[in-house]
């Protein structure tokens, strides 16, 4: 009797091979006997060039089964047997070899081998290309009684044939994926069949009551009672519950080729439910080594001590102005759109420019290729929706949108002080993404079109009080991007072309009581393109040539207080502050050209020299920089059967930043400025302890120079006049330290990491030999992240952070200023004090419920579980004698709901 073939697994095989357990169903039984089939699959071990391992992207499926002839001798003696074979499947899906490795004798071995050699499979794919694989197949022979003879009702009469009366599909619950090769069995008749590539099946049954059972690899057994009526076709859909529901998916793991010495990549499974991130994938980068804790609610990315503006932020290789919404909110990308996140803390190759810190590049994914999917998420802060739809075999679209409503909810919880009232500044944000793709993996041409944008505003909420304050605070930032993409690959050549267009809108106002108003706005239209051509030579060498262009047209308008008069009409009176109005239209362009070689010196050493030439044109000023870079990786210990390997890595590179149009403006800036620069060096080691645990230790040194700082000097002009220099290139900085990342990679139940950074960030001005701590100097940063899933939809996670306090400048005394009728603080040594050590524990728990066509999830994310009073800043009394610490975020529980189909 044909039955479901089972996958025998030791827990370490790729889960994708489980398809083999249900894609082979044997045909109708002979009178003498029947059989079962058992498949155990494994990718044929080939010797790929290190360090890349082949990735199984598609498992073979049995398309044509040939029944083995039951040995006559065994049939007479009523014998059964199991024959184990190693089966080689060619690139065309045909069996090239069937070798008996577990014989059963009595003629079973020869019969099984002869039948398996005639099998036909769909081709397996490694890295998206047809490839030879080897599976282990067990052919089981089972004796069955012969069917009863047909009942003759007259001369030449035959047994009647039942019509098609039961037709259905086997579907995985919630995901709605068709279950291919599931076994469908009818208890009363013993009839068996299997589902096809769409999960469909049909049965021929006479009227009556039947027990239908379904069995599919990786799913719980399914049983249903069905009644077949005379002359009617019963159509059903059966939804099977997956056994591994709620566990991490670890289908196949393979190393990506690394173009950077230190490239930390997180996949979707590791980005979705990190505690303290409110389910936002991009915020996970804040837990990586080398990233300092941002000031309270700022949401900035501080990499190896560099200012946030010195780190480049990209979405699908297109530069964007910000990654996070205001006040440390979520990222500007819907979590469902994110495919992976590449974080380069420094020493990156010439592909990226215009940054002297690090690089963060978030990559989105194309829409689903199987069927429509979507979800809706709602929590106490915002609501988000996502949908993806395939349109044919090669075309797909996906869209997402999000809107916050904290400005509508929080005022209800503000204190109601009837006398003084309460005031709070609240964020309002929304974002969207729309993407269309044409082509599938392996196609020569692939096309992408994507539009995305974000909007942030800060508003003032007031409650209570005898009268409303005459206070106006409003800041906004808004950006939109349209990005196209064309990827072409032909043999050893490939090219990726990405043109884009964007609009940025920023502005704000600040006034109190009608005094010292500030109004400003800026609109920037930008467009550009990125193109990279690569050619793979023999021996694994690759040459890359690229161009990275960006053009801006900006309109800047603002009104603000000008220079304050140095006299008052009488002691205690307010100074007369004249207003200054500024309007300017600016043009700016950045031309980047780069070349990089990937040279493999033997099987263990990869050297990647490269250079980036950058030309900056702003306010009629042309600035040029040449940035040579070198990356090297050397594998000093090859992988052993237990997965151990050791790789040394190092970088040397020069980097530069563009100057803004206002920086070199003749009125507001200094035309003599040169681009800020940095020299970066690093040396580290990666050691793979086991196949799932590895450690990365990297030491780094960054020297930044020609930084733009304010200047109080007066500069004589060619016409003999004198004007303020305003700013100059006298800024110097350095950062050095060591980063340690101990990581447990994604397995079925667990992943996590322990990140520690020791670093010092210091700065000074030319002419002053003494370094002082930088604004973002945090010598010790310890972060521990862990998440565990035990199935049935349950998961829990924790994050703990321990960070040195940031430096600040204190006051040690004050003097009374009669003119202003107030005290003026006398500062202590510059940045000579630090905030107390920051420590915080965050927890998260998730539970998912599966229904036939959708699933529902609920999560509780608790930040600062034990309500640590971490000091973020200080509030001084009017004489600057006493101070009170201003604590950061208190305990903050967030409850969220999410429905997906």
PDB file of C-alpha atoms in Angstrom, residues 313-321 351-352 360-363 450 452 479-484 498-502 526 528-530 548:
ATOM      1  CA  UNK A 313      22.454  55.850   6.044  1.00  0.00           C
ATOM      2  CA  UNK A 314      21.043  54.080   2.991  1.00  0.00           C
ATOM      3  CA  UNK A 315      17.929  52.250   1.905  1.00  0.00           C
ATOM      4  CA  UNK A 316      18.577  49.867  -0.983  1.00  0.00           C
ATOM      5  CA  UNK A 317      21.863  51.717  -1.662  1.00  0.00           C
ATOM      6  CA  UNK A 318      20.085  55.100  -1.944  1.00  0.00           C
ATOM      7  CA  UNK A 319      21.144  57.704   0.607  1.00  0.00           C
ATOM      8  CA  UNK A 320      18.376  58.954   2.907  1.00  0.00           C
ATOM      9  CA  UNK A 321      18.496  61.818   5.427  1.00  0.00           C
ATOM     10  CA  UNK A 351      31.599  51.459  -2.941  1.00  0.00           C
ATOM     11  CA  UNK A 352      30.460  53.838  -0.215  1.00  0.00           C
ATOM     12  CA  UNK A 360      24.174  51.368   7.487  1.00  0.00           C
ATOM     13  CA  UNK A 361      22.418  49.967   4.424  1.00  0.00           C
ATOM     14  CA  UNK A 362      18.936  48.490   4.841  1.00  0.00           C
ATOM     15  CA  UNK A 363      17.758  46.256   1.995  1.00  0.00           C
ATOM     16  CA  UNK A 450      10.238  51.555  -5.540  1.00  0.00           C
ATOM     17  CA  UNK A 452       9.171  55.470  -0.260  1.00  0.00           C
ATOM     18  CA  UNK A 479      11.498  63.158   2.474  1.00  0.00           C
ATOM     19  CA  UNK A 480      10.441  61.146  -0.553  1.00  0.00           C
ATOM     20  CA  UNK A 481      12.457  58.900  -2.852  1.00  0.00           C
ATOM     21  CA  UNK A 482      11.734  57.102  -6.107  1.00  0.00           C
ATOM     22  CA  UNK A 483      14.262  54.413  -6.937  1.00  0.00           C
ATOM     23  CA  UNK A 484      14.561  52.203  -9.991  1.00  0.00           C
ATOM     24  CA  UNK A 498      20.168  52.378  -9.771  1.00  0.00           C
ATOM     25  CA  UNK A 499      18.786  55.796 -10.763  1.00  0.00           C
ATOM     26  CA  UNK A 500      16.812  57.735  -8.151  1.00  0.00           C
ATOM     27  CA  UNK A 501      14.991  60.992  -7.508  1.00  0.00           C
ATOM     28  CA  UNK A 502      14.088  62.645  -4.202  1.00  0.00           C
ATOM     29  CA  UNK A 526      17.893  65.765  -5.434  1.00  0.00           C
ATOM     30  CA  UNK A 528      21.378  60.773  -8.799  1.00  0.00           C
ATOM     31  CA  UNK A 529      22.457  57.371  -9.992  1.00  0.00           C
ATOM     32  CA  UNK A 530      24.675  54.498  -8.987  1.00  0.00           C
ATOM     33  CA  UNK A 548      28.014  57.276  -7.701  1.00  0.00           C
TER      34      UNK A 548
END
